[in-house]
Amino acid sequence: MTSDFEAQLRAVSLRVTRPRLAVLAALHDHPHVDTDTVIALVRTGHPMVSHQAVYDVLRALTDAGLVRRIQPAGATARYESRVADNHHHIVCRSCGAIADVDCAVGGSPCLTASDDHGFTVDEAEVVYWGTCPDCSEGS
Ligand SMILES: [Zn+2]
Ligand SMILES: [Zn+2]
Ligand SMILES: [Zn+2]
């Protein structure tokens, strides 16, 4: 799996470094986590990696398109390594749990704007809000 991450970094001309590999691995195993969780996950295996280094890596990977940053309204920013497939998210209003939802239509953008105001639309950001199974139980 590490060599996969190395290949991903090389494909976008980013130097292969231990912190970058660690962040990609953490996001692969734990999608939709916030910055603090990424730091905790990375430092479990690499205690020498600083908070600032993780911030820098997240920004570099996001800029390079290897990591997607999502920020549901009212929530902290989350990161995931599943990118470029225009999938959407369903968010629990109660506990903040996030799950992936494949696009109902397929291609990006999945929604045709009724009036695009002359913009070239390449993405439709869709967030489904609801109550997750854990939070639904007993209510
Ligand atoms: Zn919930
Ligand atoms: Zn996702
Ligand atoms: Zn869609």
PDB file of C-alpha atoms and ligand atoms in Angstrom:
ATOM      1  CA  MET A   1       0.000   0.000   0.000  1.00  0.00           C
ATOM      2  CA  THR A   2       2.899   2.344   0.761  1.00  0.00           C
ATOM      3  CA  SER A   3       4.101   2.040  -2.823  1.00  0.00           C
ATOM      4  CA  ASP A   4       0.618   3.072  -3.999  1.00  0.00           C
ATOM      5  CA  PHE A   5       0.924   6.256  -1.976  1.00  0.00           C
ATOM      6  CA  GLU A   6       4.415   6.833  -3.342  1.00  0.00           C
ATOM      7  CA  ALA A   7       3.063   6.491  -6.855  1.00  0.00           C
ATOM      8  CA  GLN A   8       0.278   8.955  -6.064  1.00  0.00           C
ATOM      9  CA  LEU A   9       2.797  11.518  -4.839  1.00  0.00           C
ATOM     10  CA  ARG A  10       5.046  11.028  -7.857  1.00  0.00           C
ATOM     11  CA  ALA A  11       2.081  11.349 -10.211  1.00  0.00           C
ATOM     12  CA  VAL A  12       1.544  14.922  -9.022  1.00  0.00           C
ATOM     13  CA  SER A  13       5.286  15.685  -8.821  1.00  0.00           C
ATOM     14  CA  LEU A  14       5.365  15.844  -5.024  1.00  0.00           C
ATOM     15  CA  ARG A  15       8.465  14.601  -3.280  1.00  0.00           C
ATOM     16  CA  VAL A  16       7.888  11.352  -1.374  1.00  0.00           C
ATOM     17  CA  THR A  17       8.314  12.117   2.326  1.00  0.00           C
ATOM     18  CA  ARG A  18       7.475  10.138   5.419  1.00  0.00           C
ATOM     19  CA  PRO A  19       4.876  12.662   6.713  1.00  0.00           C
ATOM     20  CA  ARG A  20       3.119  12.771   3.327  1.00  0.00           C
ATOM     21  CA  LEU A  21       2.955   8.967   3.198  1.00  0.00           C
ATOM     22  CA  ALA A  22       1.712   8.876   6.785  1.00  0.00           C
ATOM     23  CA  VAL A  23      -1.073  11.367   6.087  1.00  0.00           C
ATOM     24  CA  LEU A  24      -2.192   9.494   2.954  1.00  0.00           C
ATOM     25  CA  ALA A  25      -2.208   6.216   4.889  1.00  0.00           C
ATOM     26  CA  ALA A  26      -4.160   7.758   7.777  1.00  0.00           C
ATOM     27  CA  LEU A  27      -6.804   9.166   5.420  1.00  0.00           C
ATOM     28  CA  HIS A  28      -7.008   5.898   3.521  1.00  0.00           C
ATOM     29  CA  ASP A  29      -7.855   4.029   6.729  1.00  0.00           C
ATOM     30  CA  HIS A  30      -9.929   6.796   8.301  1.00  0.00           C
ATOM     31  CA  PRO A  31     -11.908   8.835   5.785  1.00  0.00           C
ATOM     32  CA  HIS A  32     -13.616  12.100   6.765  1.00  0.00           C
ATOM     33  CA  VAL A  33     -11.467  12.960   9.768  1.00  0.00           C
ATOM     34  CA  ASP A  34     -10.655  16.447  10.985  1.00  0.00           C
ATOM     35  CA  THR A  35      -7.194  17.948  11.293  1.00  0.00           C
ATOM     36  CA  ASP A  36      -6.760  17.026  14.968  1.00  0.00           C
ATOM     37  CA  THR A  37      -7.586  13.403  14.216  1.00  0.00           C
ATOM     38  CA  VAL A  38      -5.150  13.326  11.298  1.00  0.00           C
ATOM     39  CA  ILE A  39      -2.441  14.679  13.612  1.00  0.00           C
ATOM     40  CA  ALA A  40      -3.242  12.062  16.255  1.00  0.00           C
ATOM     41  CA  LEU A  41      -3.239   9.231  13.686  1.00  0.00           C
ATOM     42  CA  VAL A  42       0.036  10.338  12.095  1.00  0.00           C
ATOM     43  CA  ARG A  43       1.756  10.835  15.442  1.00  0.00           C
ATOM     44  CA  THR A  44       0.767   7.357  16.585  1.00  0.00           C
ATOM     45  CA  GLY A  45       3.227   5.939  14.086  1.00  0.00           C
ATOM     46  CA  HIS A  46       5.487   8.954  13.698  1.00  0.00           C
ATOM     47  CA  PRO A  47       5.763  10.831  17.007  1.00  0.00           C
ATOM     48  CA  MET A  48       8.404  13.182  15.602  1.00  0.00           C
ATOM     49  CA  VAL A  49       6.037  14.738  13.044  1.00  0.00           C
ATOM     50  CA  SER A  50       4.959  18.189  14.244  1.00  0.00           C
ATOM     51  CA  HIS A  51       1.447  19.621  14.117  1.00  0.00           C
ATOM     52  CA  GLN A  52       2.686  22.237  11.671  1.00  0.00           C
ATOM     53  CA  ALA A  53       4.114  19.547   9.405  1.00  0.00           C
ATOM     54  CA  VAL A  54       0.729  17.822   9.261  1.00  0.00           C
ATOM     55  CA  TYR A  55      -1.005  21.118   8.449  1.00  0.00           C
ATOM     56  CA  ASP A  56       1.534  21.735   5.689  1.00  0.00           C
ATOM     57  CA  VAL A  57       1.140  18.225   4.295  1.00  0.00           C
ATOM     58  CA  LEU A  58      -2.667  18.482   4.284  1.00  0.00           C
ATOM     59  CA  ARG A  59      -2.463  21.772   2.395  1.00  0.00           C
ATOM     60  CA  ALA A  60       0.052  20.415  -0.137  1.00  0.00           C
ATOM     61  CA  LEU A  61      -1.939  17.225  -0.732  1.00  0.00           C
ATOM     62  CA  THR A  62      -5.204  19.150  -1.047  1.00  0.00           C
ATOM     63  CA  ASP A  63      -3.644  21.630  -3.497  1.00  0.00           C
ATOM     64  CA  ALA A  64      -2.262  18.712  -5.516  1.00  0.00           C
ATOM     65  CA  GLY A  65      -5.688  17.036  -5.650  1.00  0.00           C
ATOM     66  CA  LEU A  66      -4.670  13.909  -3.720  1.00  0.00           C
ATOM     67  CA  VAL A  67      -6.820  14.865  -0.774  1.00  0.00           C
ATOM     68  CA  ARG A  68     -10.275  16.385  -0.722  1.00  0.00           C
ATOM     69  CA  ARG A  69     -11.283  18.854   1.947  1.00  0.00           C
ATOM     70  CA  ILE A  70     -14.945  18.883   2.882  1.00  0.00           C
ATOM     71  CA  GLN A  71     -16.607  21.202   5.295  1.00  0.00           C
ATOM     72  CA  PRO A  72     -20.296  20.616   5.987  1.00  0.00           C
ATOM     73  CA  ALA A  73     -22.029  23.721   7.301  1.00  0.00           C
ATOM     74  CA  GLY A  74     -21.353  24.173  11.004  1.00  0.00           C
ATOM     75  CA  ALA A  75     -18.720  21.395  11.113  1.00  0.00           C
ATOM     76  CA  THR A  76     -14.939  21.482  11.187  1.00  0.00           C
ATOM     77  CA  ALA A  77     -13.103  20.726   7.964  1.00  0.00           C
ATOM     78  CA  ARG A  78     -12.653  17.021   7.231  1.00  0.00           C
ATOM     79  CA  TYR A  79     -10.243  15.361   4.854  1.00  0.00           C
ATOM     80  CA  GLU A  80     -10.428  12.233   2.719  1.00  0.00           C
ATOM     81  CA  SER A  81      -8.279  10.538   0.125  1.00  0.00           C
ATOM     82  CA  ARG A  82     -11.169   9.452  -2.084  1.00  0.00           C
ATOM     83  CA  VAL A  83     -10.972  12.144  -4.751  1.00  0.00           C
ATOM     84  CA  ALA A  84     -12.000  12.931  -8.297  1.00  0.00           C
ATOM     85  CA  ASP A  85     -15.128  10.773  -8.370  1.00  0.00           C
ATOM     86  CA  ASN A  86     -17.669  13.486  -7.541  1.00  0.00           C
ATOM     87  CA  HIS A  87     -19.140  11.483  -4.675  1.00  0.00           C
ATOM     88  CA  HIS A  88     -21.293  13.180  -2.090  1.00  0.00           C
ATOM     89  CA  HIS A  89     -21.712  13.021   1.643  1.00  0.00           C
ATOM     90  CA  ILE A  90     -24.470  12.297   4.066  1.00  0.00           C
ATOM     91  CA  VAL A  91     -24.075  13.935   7.464  1.00  0.00           C
ATOM     92  CA  CYS A  92     -25.814  13.082  10.729  1.00  0.00           C
ATOM     93  CA  ARG A  93     -27.292  16.218  12.312  1.00  0.00           C
ATOM     94  CA  SER A  94     -26.986  14.659  15.727  1.00  0.00           C
ATOM     95  CA  CYS A  95     -23.450  13.208  16.001  1.00  0.00           C
ATOM     96  CA  GLY A  96     -21.756  14.543  12.870  1.00  0.00           C
ATOM     97  CA  ALA A  97     -21.026  11.103  11.404  1.00  0.00           C
ATOM     98  CA  ILE A  98     -20.242  11.297   7.689  1.00  0.00           C
ATOM     99  CA  ALA A  99     -20.697   8.617   5.043  1.00  0.00           C
ATOM    100  CA  ASP A 100     -19.970   8.539   1.333  1.00  0.00           C
ATOM    101  CA  VAL A 101     -22.825   8.548  -1.146  1.00  0.00           C
ATOM    102  CA  ASP A 102     -22.088   7.669  -4.741  1.00  0.00           C
ATOM    103  CA  CYS A 103     -23.347  10.215  -7.194  1.00  0.00           C
ATOM    104  CA  ALA A 104     -26.910   9.424  -8.196  1.00  0.00           C
ATOM    105  CA  VAL A 105     -26.235  10.519 -11.756  1.00  0.00           C
ATOM    106  CA  GLY A 106     -22.608   9.703 -12.338  1.00  0.00           C
ATOM    107  CA  GLY A 107     -20.599  12.369 -14.066  1.00  0.00           C
ATOM    108  CA  SER A 108     -19.365  15.640 -12.674  1.00  0.00           C
ATOM    109  CA  PRO A 109     -21.208  17.964 -12.298  1.00  0.00           C
ATOM    110  CA  CYS A 110     -24.164  15.787 -11.427  1.00  0.00           C
ATOM    111  CA  LEU A 111     -26.685  18.598 -11.333  1.00  0.00           C
ATOM    112  CA  THR A 112     -27.484  20.932 -14.171  1.00  0.00           C
ATOM    113  CA  ALA A 113     -27.959  24.451 -12.925  1.00  0.00           C
ATOM    114  CA  SER A 114     -31.267  25.940 -14.014  1.00  0.00           C
ATOM    115  CA  ASP A 115     -29.315  29.116 -14.808  1.00  0.00           C
ATOM    116  CA  ASP A 116     -25.521  28.870 -14.863  1.00  0.00           C
ATOM    117  CA  HIS A 117     -25.069  32.647 -15.298  1.00  0.00           C
ATOM    118  CA  GLY A 118     -22.505  31.934 -18.002  1.00  0.00           C
ATOM    119  CA  PHE A 119     -20.254  29.981 -15.609  1.00  0.00           C
ATOM    120  CA  THR A 120     -18.630  26.743 -16.707  1.00  0.00           C
ATOM    121  CA  VAL A 121     -19.813  24.387 -13.962  1.00  0.00           C
ATOM    122  CA  ASP A 122     -17.493  21.488 -13.088  1.00  0.00           C
ATOM    123  CA  GLU A 123     -18.802  20.405  -9.709  1.00  0.00           C
ATOM    124  CA  ALA A 124     -22.048  20.300  -7.783  1.00  0.00           C
ATOM    125  CA  GLU A 125     -21.536  20.099  -4.047  1.00  0.00           C
ATOM    126  CA  VAL A 126     -24.318  18.029  -2.556  1.00  0.00           C
ATOM    127  CA  VAL A 127     -24.664  17.310   1.157  1.00  0.00           C
ATOM    128  CA  TYR A 128     -27.452  15.104   2.437  1.00  0.00           C
ATOM    129  CA  TRP A 129     -28.414  15.816   6.042  1.00  0.00           C
ATOM    130  CA  GLY A 130     -30.222  13.380   8.278  1.00  0.00           C
ATOM    131  CA  THR A 131     -29.953  11.092  11.288  1.00  0.00           C
ATOM    132  CA  CYS A 132     -27.546   8.155  11.313  1.00  0.00           C
ATOM    133  CA  PRO A 133     -28.686   4.651  12.365  1.00  0.00           C
ATOM    134  CA  ASP A 134     -26.933   4.934  15.747  1.00  0.00           C
ATOM    135  CA  CYS A 135     -28.703   8.189  16.537  1.00  0.00           C
ATOM    136  CA  SER A 136     -32.048   6.922  15.219  1.00  0.00           C
ATOM    137  CA  GLU A 137     -32.084   4.005  17.630  1.00  0.00           C
ATOM    138  CA  GLY A 138     -34.158   4.587  20.712  1.00  0.00           C
ATOM    139  CA  SER A 139     -35.728   7.774  19.441  1.00  0.00           C
TER     140      SER A 139
HETATM  141 ZN    ZN B   1     -25.529  10.173  14.416  1.00  0.00          ZN
HETATM  142 ZN    ZN B   2     -16.168  11.026   1.126  1.00  0.00          ZN
HETATM  143 ZN    ZN B   3     -24.132  13.640  -7.730  1.00  0.00          ZN
END
